[in-house]
Amino acid sequence: MSLPTINPTTTKAWKALENHYNNIKDTHLKDLFSTDANRVENLSINWNDFHVDYSKNRIDQTTKKLLIDLAKEVKLDEAINSYFQGDPINQTENRAVLHTALRAPKSSTLNLDNKDIIQEISKVKEKIEKFTNQIINGDLKGHTGKKFTDIVNIGIGGSDLGPAMITESLEFYKNHLNLHFISNVDGDHVHQNLKKLDPETTLFVIVSKTFSTQETLSNANTARTWFTKQAPIDAVEKHFVAVSSNIPNVTSFGISKDNIFPLWDWVGGRFSLWSAVGLSISLSIGYKNFELLLEGAHEMDEHFKATPFEENIPVILGMLSIWYNNFFNVESEAIIPYSQYLHRLPAYLQQGIMESNGKSIDRNGETIDYQTGTIIWGEPGTNSQHAFFQLIHQGTKLIPSEFIGFKHSLFNDNNHHHKLMANFFAQTEALMNGKNKAQVLQELNNSNIPQNKLQQLLPFKVFEGNKPTTTVLINKLTPKSLGALIAMYEQRIFVQGIVWNIFSYDQWGVELGKQLASEILSEIEKSEISEHDFSTKNLLNRYIC
Ligand code: F6P
């Protein structure tokens, strides 16, 4: 079954939301709290070890109801069924979207083209498990008989960001293996990394679904050349493995079939960390922890599939994002993890969210006249407080922000953790309440500042507040809770794509640049610049001369 194709702006709920927006747009969050004693209970969700408090958003019960009506009117429930049962919902590429199957239990079944894909997935998982154990235990060794000490993941986009973000986030759980990630075609990236490595003890994991990506193939070739300068050519098969769905390209690169970890066309690059693309994750934290990551994601999938929209975390978060994007016309959203381990989470989510929903043609093939794709950015707290928080507090733009924090730290250092979390709570409180003139005046009156100075200073010290935030408070950063957190964002992407009536699982927009780069590269290599616009031509001529 194909996805519904309803223009959201034609729904009754959308029209009602437009009217409702005019009623609520100037209401201060403080007033929303003072008029609803049960606001926190009504606008928060407890699920497993997650507590999601969305009460500090510029909504009331009517907003929530209308947003849910919108989700229902665009037939989100039907779309969820199509997605999980493997309908080809990536219609422009005629593919199913089944990263959810990668984390489904072994005992489940899912037939696609008359094959139970859960069994195929299990076989690959067994291969990952065996290989992981052999590398960690040292049963598989390098060509000179030494155990592997370093793993280099070569990939880009989804073949890099997911494994890199997860291994960094779960560094606490890592074993003795050192992980390195080479992604950029910038030669300085690969050479800087190779400089640190010993070819006798390094394993390269080349990750590319298509095995045709310029960056990955260039880096893989450079790594192989570096390796074969110091090792015999037949040692390549011991030191290079690949994760790909393009077996012919991998074998012609020189990697043996036995060393290929397959994936399928129904796994999108930016949703692939749950597949063999996560091999580096498994090597870094061990297969059992990798399984726990999948288990956490699966539990979130089940929550998403089975929970009424009113209590459904990805649905609520997705609809809130639509509320700000399409009614408040906000330009961007911030994601602020209060955990240094989650340092790469915003960059990872930028691909997931922006590559999926940065679309301007709807599912009917028509040009869209409403906003889609939110711009996501962020950095961990508290560092970001000392960087861009000024703009969120007192700038002219409204930036809805999501705060992610953990009740317990991993090293149990409460001296630090209480400070971190005090900031976490203080920021959302400050963003909501702000500080009015009377409060500022009182503070200034208690200081020794002369009256004339005080009046001058007053407007600069006022915080209008009313800045929306959502708090996701999780018990502890574990493989399982991280799996659930990532799946929460994946399903939120789906919700927004459905409501916006766009295809979230293709990425045609990245093709043109790739195509032009390959043409320009051959011009640069021949030192013959052909026809371009004046600016590009001038720049190219300056580069080659
Ligand atoms: O940037 C486009 C893209 O296709 C991403 O969607 C993908 O994650 C990345 O390139 C890498 O692709 P591959 O795994 O095929 O090398």
Coordinates of C-alpha atoms and ligand atoms in Angstrom, one line a residue:
M1 CA 0.0 0.0 0.0
S2 CA 1.3 3.5 -0.8
L3 CA 1.4 6.3 1.7
P4 CA -1.6 8.7 1.9
T5 CA -1.1 11.9 -0.1
I6 CA -3.0 14.5 1.8
N7 CA -2.0 18.1 1.7
P8 CA -1.9 19.0 5.4
T9 CA -3.0 22.6 4.8
T10 CA -6.3 21.4 3.3
T11 CA -7.3 19.6 6.5
K12 CA -9.9 20.8 9.0
A13 CA -7.3 20.5 11.8
W14 CA -4.8 22.8 10.0
K15 CA -7.4 25.5 9.6
A16 CA -8.4 25.1 13.2
L17 CA -4.7 25.3 14.2
E18 CA -4.3 28.5 12.2
N19 CA -7.2 30.1 14.2
H20 CA -6.0 28.7 17.4
Y21 CA -2.5 30.0 16.8
N22 CA -3.9 33.6 16.6
N23 CA -5.5 33.1 20.0
I24 CA -2.5 31.6 21.8
K25 CA 0.6 33.1 20.0
D26 CA 1.1 35.9 22.6
T27 CA 0.2 33.9 25.7
H28 CA 3.2 33.6 28.0
L29 CA 4.2 30.2 29.2
K30 CA 3.9 31.4 32.8
D31 CA 0.2 32.1 32.2
L32 CA -0.3 28.7 30.7
F33 CA 1.1 27.2 33.9
S34 CA -1.0 29.4 36.2
T35 CA -4.3 28.5 34.5
D36 CA -3.8 24.7 34.5
A37 CA -2.9 23.0 37.7
N38 CA -2.4 19.7 36.0
R39 CA -0.3 21.0 33.2
V40 CA 2.8 18.9 34.0
E41 CA 0.8 15.7 34.4
N42 CA -1.1 16.4 31.2
L43 CA 1.9 17.3 29.1
S44 CA 4.5 14.8 30.1
I45 CA 5.1 11.1 29.3
N46 CA 6.7 8.4 31.4
W47 CA 8.0 5.5 29.3
N48 CA 10.5 2.9 30.5
D49 CA 13.4 4.9 31.9
F50 CA 12.4 8.1 30.0
H51 CA 10.5 11.0 31.3
V52 CA 9.5 13.5 28.6
D53 CA 8.3 16.8 29.9
Y54 CA 6.8 19.0 27.1
S55 CA 4.9 21.3 29.4
K56 CA 7.3 24.2 28.8
N57 CA 5.9 24.5 25.2
R58 CA 3.6 27.2 23.9
I59 CA 0.6 24.9 23.7
D60 CA -2.5 24.2 25.7
Q61 CA -4.9 21.2 25.7
T62 CA -6.6 22.6 22.6
T63 CA -3.3 22.8 20.8
K64 CA -2.5 19.2 21.7
K65 CA -5.9 18.0 20.6
L66 CA -5.7 19.8 17.3
L67 CA -2.2 18.6 16.5
I68 CA -3.4 15.0 17.2
D69 CA -6.4 15.7 15.0
L70 CA -4.0 16.8 12.2
A71 CA -2.0 13.6 12.6
K72 CA -5.2 11.5 12.4
E73 CA -6.5 13.5 9.4
V74 CA -3.4 12.9 7.4
K75 CA -3.8 9.2 8.3
L76 CA -0.6 8.8 10.3
D77 CA -1.9 5.5 11.7
E78 CA -2.2 3.9 8.2
A79 CA 1.2 5.2 7.3
I80 CA 2.7 3.6 10.4
N81 CA 1.2 0.3 9.4
S82 CA 2.6 0.6 5.8
Y83 CA 6.0 1.5 7.2
F84 CA 6.4 -1.4 9.6
Q85 CA 4.9 -4.1 7.4
G86 CA 7.4 -3.3 4.6
D87 CA 5.3 -1.6 2.0
P88 CA 7.5 0.3 -0.6
I89 CA 7.0 3.6 1.1
N90 CA 10.3 5.0 -0.3
Q91 CA 8.3 5.3 -3.5
T92 CA 10.7 7.3 -5.6
E93 CA 13.2 4.5 -5.2
N94 CA 10.6 1.8 -5.1
R95 CA 11.9 0.4 -1.8
A96 CA 10.6 -0.6 1.6
V97 CA 12.0 1.2 4.6
L98 CA 12.8 -1.5 7.2
H99 CA 15.6 -0.4 9.5
T100 CA 13.0 -1.3 12.2
A101 CA 13.3 -4.9 11.1
L102 CA 17.0 -4.8 12.0
R103 CA 16.2 -4.5 15.7
A104 CA 13.1 -6.8 15.7
P105 CA 13.6 -9.9 17.8
K106 CA 14.9 -13.1 16.2
S107 CA 11.6 -14.8 17.0
S108 CA 9.6 -12.4 14.8
T109 CA 8.8 -12.8 11.1
L110 CA 8.6 -10.3 8.3
N111 CA 8.0 -11.4 4.8
L112 CA 9.3 -9.2 2.0
D113 CA 9.2 -10.5 -1.6
N114 CA 8.3 -14.0 -0.2
K115 CA 11.4 -14.1 2.0
D116 CA 11.5 -13.8 5.8
I117 CA 14.0 -11.0 6.2
I118 CA 14.3 -11.5 9.9
Q119 CA 16.1 -14.8 9.2
E120 CA 18.4 -13.1 6.7
I121 CA 19.1 -10.4 9.3
S122 CA 19.9 -13.0 11.9
K123 CA 22.5 -14.6 9.7
V124 CA 24.3 -11.3 9.3
K125 CA 24.0 -10.7 13.0
E126 CA 25.6 -14.1 13.7
K127 CA 28.5 -13.1 11.4
I128 CA 28.9 -9.8 13.2
E129 CA 28.9 -11.5 16.5
K130 CA 31.5 -14.1 15.5
F131 CA 33.8 -11.6 13.9
T132 CA 33.5 -9.2 16.8
N133 CA 34.4 -11.9 19.3
Q134 CA 37.3 -13.1 17.2
I135 CA 38.8 -9.6 16.9
I136 CA 38.2 -8.7 20.5
N137 CA 39.6 -12.0 21.8
G138 CA 42.5 -11.9 19.4
D139 CA 41.6 -15.1 17.6
L140 CA 41.8 -13.3 14.3
K141 CA 45.1 -11.7 14.0
G142 CA 47.0 -9.4 11.5
H143 CA 49.3 -10.8 8.9
T144 CA 52.4 -10.9 11.2
G145 CA 50.5 -12.7 13.9
K146 CA 49.9 -9.7 16.1
K147 CA 46.5 -9.0 17.7
F148 CA 44.5 -6.1 16.3
T149 CA 44.6 -2.9 18.4
D150 CA 43.1 -0.3 16.1
I151 CA 39.9 -0.3 14.0
V152 CA 39.5 2.3 11.2
N153 CA 36.0 2.9 9.9
I154 CA 36.1 4.4 6.4
G155 CA 32.7 5.7 5.3
I156 CA 30.8 9.0 5.0
G157 CA 27.3 10.2 5.8
G158 CA 25.2 7.4 7.3
S159 CA 28.2 5.1 6.9
D160 CA 30.2 7.2 9.3
L161 CA 28.0 9.5 11.4
G162 CA 26.0 6.7 13.1
P163 CA 29.0 4.5 14.1
A164 CA 31.1 7.5 15.0
M165 CA 28.3 9.1 17.2
I166 CA 27.5 5.8 18.9
T167 CA 31.0 4.7 19.6
E168 CA 31.7 8.2 21.1
S169 CA 28.5 8.2 23.1
L170 CA 29.2 4.7 24.5
E171 CA 32.9 5.2 25.1
F172 CA 32.4 4.3 28.7
Y173 CA 31.5 0.8 27.6
K174 CA 34.4 0.3 25.2
N175 CA 37.0 -2.4 25.3
H176 CA 40.8 -2.2 24.5
L177 CA 40.3 -1.5 20.7
N178 CA 41.0 2.0 19.5
L179 CA 38.4 3.3 17.0
H180 CA 39.2 5.8 14.3
F181 CA 36.8 7.3 11.7
I182 CA 37.9 8.6 8.3
S183 CA 35.2 10.2 6.3
N184 CA 36.2 13.4 4.5
V185 CA 37.8 13.3 1.1
D186 CA 40.2 15.9 2.4
G187 CA 43.5 14.0 2.2
D188 CA 44.7 15.6 5.4
H189 CA 42.0 13.6 7.2
V190 CA 43.1 10.2 6.0
H191 CA 46.9 11.0 6.3
Q192 CA 46.6 12.5 9.7
N193 CA 44.9 9.3 10.9
L194 CA 47.2 6.9 9.1
K195 CA 50.2 8.6 10.7
K196 CA 49.1 7.3 14.1
L197 CA 48.6 3.7 13.0
D198 CA 50.6 0.5 12.8
P199 CA 49.7 -1.5 9.7
E200 CA 50.5 -4.8 11.5
T201 CA 47.7 -4.2 14.1
T202 CA 45.2 -2.2 12.2
L203 CA 41.9 -3.4 10.8
F204 CA 40.1 -1.3 8.1
V205 CA 36.3 -1.5 7.9
I206 CA 35.2 0.0 4.6
V207 CA 31.6 1.0 4.9
S208 CA 29.6 2.0 1.9
K209 CA 26.2 0.8 1.0
T210 CA 26.7 1.6 -2.7
F211 CA 30.5 1.1 -2.7
S212 CA 30.6 3.9 -5.3
T213 CA 30.9 7.0 -3.0
Q214 CA 33.9 9.1 -4.1
E215 CA 35.0 10.0 -0.6
T216 CA 35.0 6.5 0.7
L217 CA 36.6 4.9 -2.3
S218 CA 39.4 7.5 -2.3
N219 CA 40.1 7.0 1.4
A220 CA 39.9 3.2 1.1
N221 CA 42.4 3.3 -1.8
T222 CA 44.8 5.6 0.1
A223 CA 44.6 3.3 3.1
R224 CA 45.3 0.2 1.0
T225 CA 48.2 1.9 -0.7
W226 CA 49.6 2.9 2.7
F227 CA 49.1 -0.6 3.9
T228 CA 50.6 -2.4 0.9
K229 CA 53.7 -0.2 1.1
Q230 CA 54.4 -1.9 4.4
A231 CA 52.8 -5.4 3.9
P232 CA 52.5 -7.9 1.2
I233 CA 49.5 -7.6 -1.1
D234 CA 48.0 -10.9 0.1
A235 CA 47.8 -9.5 3.6
V236 CA 45.1 -7.1 2.4
E237 CA 42.4 -9.8 3.0
K238 CA 43.3 -10.0 6.7
H239 CA 43.3 -6.3 7.3
F240 CA 40.3 -5.1 5.1
V241 CA 36.7 -6.0 5.5
A242 CA 33.7 -4.3 3.9
V243 CA 30.1 -3.5 4.7
S244 CA 28.1 -3.0 1.5
S245 CA 25.2 -4.1 -0.6
N246 CA 27.4 -3.9 -3.8
I247 CA 29.3 -7.2 -3.8
P248 CA 30.8 -6.8 -7.3
N249 CA 32.4 -3.4 -6.5
V250 CA 33.8 -4.7 -3.1
T251 CA 35.4 -7.8 -4.7
S252 CA 36.9 -5.8 -7.4
F253 CA 38.4 -3.5 -4.7
G254 CA 40.2 -6.7 -3.5
I255 CA 38.2 -7.7 -0.5
S256 CA 37.2 -11.3 -0.4
K257 CA 33.5 -12.3 -0.4
D258 CA 34.0 -13.9 3.1
N259 CA 34.9 -10.5 4.4
I260 CA 31.8 -8.7 3.2
F261 CA 29.0 -7.9 5.7
P262 CA 25.9 -7.4 3.5
L263 CA 23.1 -5.0 3.9
W264 CA 19.9 -4.5 1.9
D265 CA 18.3 -1.8 -0.3
W266 CA 15.6 -1.4 2.3
V267 CA 18.1 0.1 4.8
G268 CA 18.6 3.8 4.2
G269 CA 22.1 5.1 4.8
R270 CA 21.1 7.5 7.6
F271 CA 19.2 4.7 9.3
S272 CA 21.8 2.0 8.9
L273 CA 23.7 1.9 12.2
W274 CA 21.5 -1.0 13.3
S275 CA 22.8 -3.1 10.4
A276 CA 26.3 -4.3 9.7
V277 CA 27.1 -0.6 9.2
G278 CA 27.3 -0.8 13.0
L279 CA 30.2 -3.3 12.9
S280 CA 32.6 -0.7 14.3
I281 CA 30.1 -0.2 17.2
S282 CA 30.0 -3.9 17.9
L283 CA 33.8 -4.1 17.8
S284 CA 34.1 -1.1 20.1
I285 CA 31.6 -2.1 22.8
G286 CA 31.2 -5.8 22.2
Y287 CA 28.3 -7.6 20.5
K288 CA 26.2 -8.0 23.6
N289 CA 26.1 -4.2 24.1
F290 CA 25.4 -3.8 20.4
E291 CA 22.4 -6.1 20.9
L292 CA 21.2 -3.9 23.8
L293 CA 21.4 -0.9 21.6
L294 CA 19.1 -2.7 19.1
E295 CA 16.8 -3.8 21.9
G296 CA 16.4 -0.2 23.2
A297 CA 15.5 0.9 19.6
H298 CA 13.0 -2.0 19.2
E299 CA 11.3 -1.0 22.5
M300 CA 10.8 2.5 21.2
D301 CA 9.5 1.1 17.9
E302 CA 6.9 -0.9 19.8
H303 CA 5.9 2.2 21.8
F304 CA 5.6 4.1 18.6
K305 CA 3.5 1.5 16.9
A306 CA 1.1 0.7 19.8
T307 CA 0.7 3.8 21.9
P308 CA -2.2 6.2 21.3
F309 CA -1.0 9.4 19.8
E310 CA -1.8 11.4 23.0
E311 CA 0.9 9.4 24.9
N312 CA 3.2 8.6 22.0
I313 CA 6.6 10.2 22.4
P314 CA 7.7 10.4 18.7
V315 CA 4.2 11.6 17.7
I316 CA 4.1 14.3 20.3
L317 CA 7.6 15.5 19.5
G318 CA 7.0 15.5 15.8
M319 CA 3.7 17.4 16.1
L320 CA 5.3 20.0 18.4
S321 CA 8.0 20.6 15.8
I322 CA 5.3 21.0 13.2
W323 CA 3.5 23.5 15.4
Y324 CA 6.5 25.7 15.7
N325 CA 7.7 25.3 12.1
N326 CA 4.4 25.8 10.4
F327 CA 2.5 28.1 12.7
F328 CA 5.1 30.1 14.6
N329 CA 7.3 30.0 11.5
V330 CA 10.4 29.2 13.5
E331 CA 13.6 28.8 11.5
S332 CA 15.5 26.3 13.5
E333 CA 15.4 24.0 16.5
A334 CA 18.2 23.3 19.0
I335 CA 19.1 19.9 20.5
I336 CA 21.2 20.2 23.6
P337 CA 22.4 17.0 25.2
Y338 CA 23.7 17.6 28.8
S339 CA 26.3 14.9 28.3
Q340 CA 29.7 15.3 26.8
Y341 CA 29.4 11.7 25.5
L342 CA 26.6 12.9 23.2
H343 CA 28.8 15.5 21.7
R344 CA 28.2 14.2 18.1
L345 CA 24.4 13.6 18.5
P346 CA 23.3 17.0 16.9
A347 CA 25.6 16.4 13.9
Y348 CA 24.2 12.8 13.5
L349 CA 20.7 14.1 13.8
Q350 CA 21.4 16.8 11.2
Q351 CA 21.8 14.1 8.6
G352 CA 18.8 12.1 9.9
I353 CA 16.4 15.0 10.0
M354 CA 17.6 17.3 7.3
E355 CA 18.5 14.8 4.6
S356 CA 15.1 13.1 5.2
N357 CA 12.8 16.0 5.5
G358 CA 14.5 18.7 3.5
K359 CA 12.1 18.4 0.6
S360 CA 9.9 20.8 -1.4
I361 CA 7.9 18.4 -3.6
D362 CA 4.9 16.6 -2.0
R363 CA 3.9 13.0 -2.5
N364 CA 1.7 14.0 -5.4
G365 CA 4.7 15.4 -7.2
E366 CA 3.5 19.0 -6.6
T367 CA 5.5 21.9 -5.3
I368 CA 4.9 22.6 -1.7
D369 CA 3.8 26.0 -0.5
Y370 CA 4.3 25.4 3.3
Q371 CA 7.5 24.9 5.3
T372 CA 9.0 21.5 5.7
G373 CA 12.4 20.3 7.0
T374 CA 13.5 21.9 10.2
I375 CA 17.0 23.1 10.6
I376 CA 18.7 21.3 13.6
W377 CA 21.7 22.4 15.5
G378 CA 23.2 22.1 18.9
E379 CA 26.1 21.3 21.1
P380 CA 26.3 19.8 24.6
G381 CA 25.5 21.7 27.7
T382 CA 27.1 23.3 29.6
N383 CA 29.6 24.3 26.9
S384 CA 26.8 25.7 24.7
Q385 CA 25.6 27.9 27.5
H386 CA 28.9 29.8 27.1
A387 CA 28.6 29.9 23.4
F388 CA 25.2 30.4 21.7
F389 CA 22.7 30.5 24.6
Q390 CA 22.7 34.3 24.6
L391 CA 20.9 34.2 21.3
I392 CA 18.3 31.7 22.6
H393 CA 17.6 33.8 25.7
Q394 CA 17.7 37.3 24.3
G395 CA 17.9 37.1 20.5
T396 CA 15.1 38.0 18.1
K397 CA 14.5 34.5 16.9
L398 CA 12.4 31.9 18.6
I399 CA 14.4 28.6 19.0
P400 CA 12.5 25.7 20.4
S401 CA 15.1 23.6 22.2
E402 CA 15.2 20.0 23.4
F403 CA 17.2 19.3 26.5
I404 CA 18.4 15.7 27.0
G405 CA 19.8 14.8 30.4
F406 CA 20.5 11.8 32.6
K407 CA 19.6 11.2 36.2
H408 CA 22.8 9.3 36.9
S409 CA 26.3 9.9 35.6
L410 CA 28.5 7.1 34.5
F411 CA 31.4 7.7 36.8
N412 CA 29.0 8.5 39.7
D413 CA 30.7 11.7 40.4
N414 CA 27.8 13.6 41.9
N415 CA 29.9 16.6 42.7
H416 CA 30.1 17.2 38.9
H417 CA 26.7 15.7 38.0
H418 CA 24.7 17.9 40.3
K419 CA 26.4 20.9 38.9
L420 CA 25.7 19.7 35.3
M421 CA 22.1 18.9 36.1
A422 CA 21.5 22.1 38.0
N423 CA 22.4 24.0 34.8
F424 CA 20.2 21.7 32.8
F425 CA 17.1 22.5 34.9
A426 CA 18.1 26.2 35.4
Q427 CA 18.2 26.8 31.7
T428 CA 14.8 25.5 30.9
E429 CA 13.4 27.5 33.8
A430 CA 15.2 30.6 32.8
L431 CA 14.1 30.3 29.2
M432 CA 10.5 29.9 30.2
N433 CA 10.2 32.5 33.0
G434 CA 12.7 35.1 31.9
K435 CA 13.1 38.1 34.2
N436 CA 10.8 41.1 34.0
K437 CA 11.6 44.8 34.6
A438 CA 10.4 44.8 38.2
Q439 CA 12.6 41.8 39.0
V440 CA 15.6 43.4 37.3
L441 CA 14.9 46.8 39.1
Q442 CA 14.8 45.1 42.4
E443 CA 18.1 43.4 41.8
L444 CA 19.7 46.6 40.6
N445 CA 18.3 48.5 43.6
N446 CA 20.0 46.1 45.9
S447 CA 23.3 46.8 44.2
N448 CA 25.4 50.0 44.5
I449 CA 24.7 51.2 40.9
P450 CA 23.8 54.9 40.8
Q451 CA 20.1 55.6 39.8
N452 CA 20.9 57.1 36.3
K453 CA 23.1 54.1 35.4
L454 CA 20.5 51.8 36.7
Q455 CA 17.8 53.1 34.3
Q456 CA 20.3 52.8 31.4
L457 CA 21.1 49.2 32.2
L458 CA 17.6 48.1 32.9
P459 CA 16.4 47.1 29.3
F460 CA 19.5 45.1 28.6
K461 CA 19.0 42.9 31.7
V462 CA 15.4 42.0 31.0
F463 CA 14.7 38.5 29.7
E464 CA 11.3 38.2 28.1
G465 CA 11.2 34.4 28.6
N466 CA 8.5 32.4 26.9
K467 CA 11.1 30.4 25.1
P468 CA 9.8 26.8 24.6
T469 CA 11.8 23.8 25.7
T470 CA 11.2 20.1 25.9
T471 CA 13.0 18.0 28.5
V472 CA 14.0 14.4 28.0
L473 CA 15.2 13.0 31.3
I474 CA 16.6 9.5 31.1
N475 CA 17.8 7.4 33.9
K476 CA 21.3 6.6 32.6
L477 CA 23.3 6.6 29.4
T478 CA 23.4 2.9 28.5
P479 CA 23.5 1.1 25.1
K480 CA 19.8 0.4 25.6
S481 CA 18.7 3.9 26.5
L482 CA 20.8 5.3 23.6
G483 CA 19.1 2.9 21.2
A484 CA 15.7 4.1 22.3
L485 CA 16.7 7.8 22.1
I486 CA 17.9 7.4 18.5
A487 CA 14.8 5.5 17.5
M488 CA 12.7 8.2 19.1
Y489 CA 14.3 10.7 16.7
E490 CA 13.9 8.3 13.7
Q491 CA 10.2 7.9 14.3
R492 CA 9.8 11.6 14.8
I493 CA 11.3 12.1 11.4
F494 CA 8.7 9.7 10.0
V495 CA 5.8 11.5 11.7
Q496 CA 6.9 14.9 10.3
G497 CA 7.4 13.5 6.8
I498 CA 3.9 12.0 6.8
V499 CA 2.3 15.2 8.0
W500 CA 4.2 17.3 5.5
N501 CA 3.2 14.8 2.7
I502 CA 6.8 14.3 1.6
F503 CA 9.0 11.3 0.9
S504 CA 11.5 11.1 3.8
Y505 CA 13.6 8.2 2.6
D506 CA 15.2 9.5 -0.6
Q507 CA 17.9 12.2 -1.0
W508 CA 17.9 13.3 -4.6
G509 CA 19.1 16.7 -3.5
V510 CA 22.6 15.4 -2.9
E511 CA 23.1 14.2 -6.5
L512 CA 23.6 17.4 -8.5
G513 CA 26.7 18.5 -6.5
K514 CA 28.2 15.0 -6.7
Q515 CA 27.7 15.0 -10.5
L516 CA 29.2 18.5 -11.0
A517 CA 32.2 17.7 -8.7
S518 CA 33.1 14.7 -10.9
E519 CA 32.9 16.9 -14.0
I520 CA 35.0 19.6 -12.4
L521 CA 37.5 17.1 -11.1
S522 CA 38.3 15.9 -14.6
E523 CA 38.7 19.6 -15.7
I524 CA 41.1 20.2 -12.8
E525 CA 43.1 17.1 -13.6
K526 CA 43.4 18.1 -17.3
S527 CA 43.9 21.8 -16.4
E528 CA 41.2 22.6 -18.9
I529 CA 38.3 24.6 -17.5
S530 CA 35.2 24.5 -19.7
E531 CA 32.0 26.5 -19.6
H532 CA 30.7 27.6 -16.2
D533 CA 29.2 30.8 -14.8
F534 CA 31.7 33.6 -14.5
S535 CA 32.2 33.2 -10.8
T536 CA 32.9 29.5 -10.9
K537 CA 35.1 29.8 -13.9
N538 CA 37.2 32.5 -12.3
L539 CA 37.5 30.5 -9.1
L540 CA 38.6 27.4 -11.0
N541 CA 41.1 29.3 -13.1
R542 CA 42.6 30.7 -9.9
Y543 CA 42.8 27.2 -8.4
I544 CA 44.6 25.6 -11.3
C545 CA 47.1 28.3 -12.1
Ligands
F6P1 O1 25.1 11.9 1.0 C1 24.3 11.0 0.3 C2 24.5 9.6 0.9 O2 23.9 8.8 -0.1 C3 23.9 9.4 2.2 O3 22.5 9.2 2.3 C4 24.7 8.2 2.7 O4 24.6 7.9 4.0 C5 26.0 8.5 2.2 O5 25.8 9.3 1.0 C6 27.0 7.4 2.0 O6 26.6 6.5 1.1 P1 27.3 5.1 0.9 O7 27.1 4.3 2.2 O8 26.6 4.4 -0.3 O9 28.7 5.3 0.7

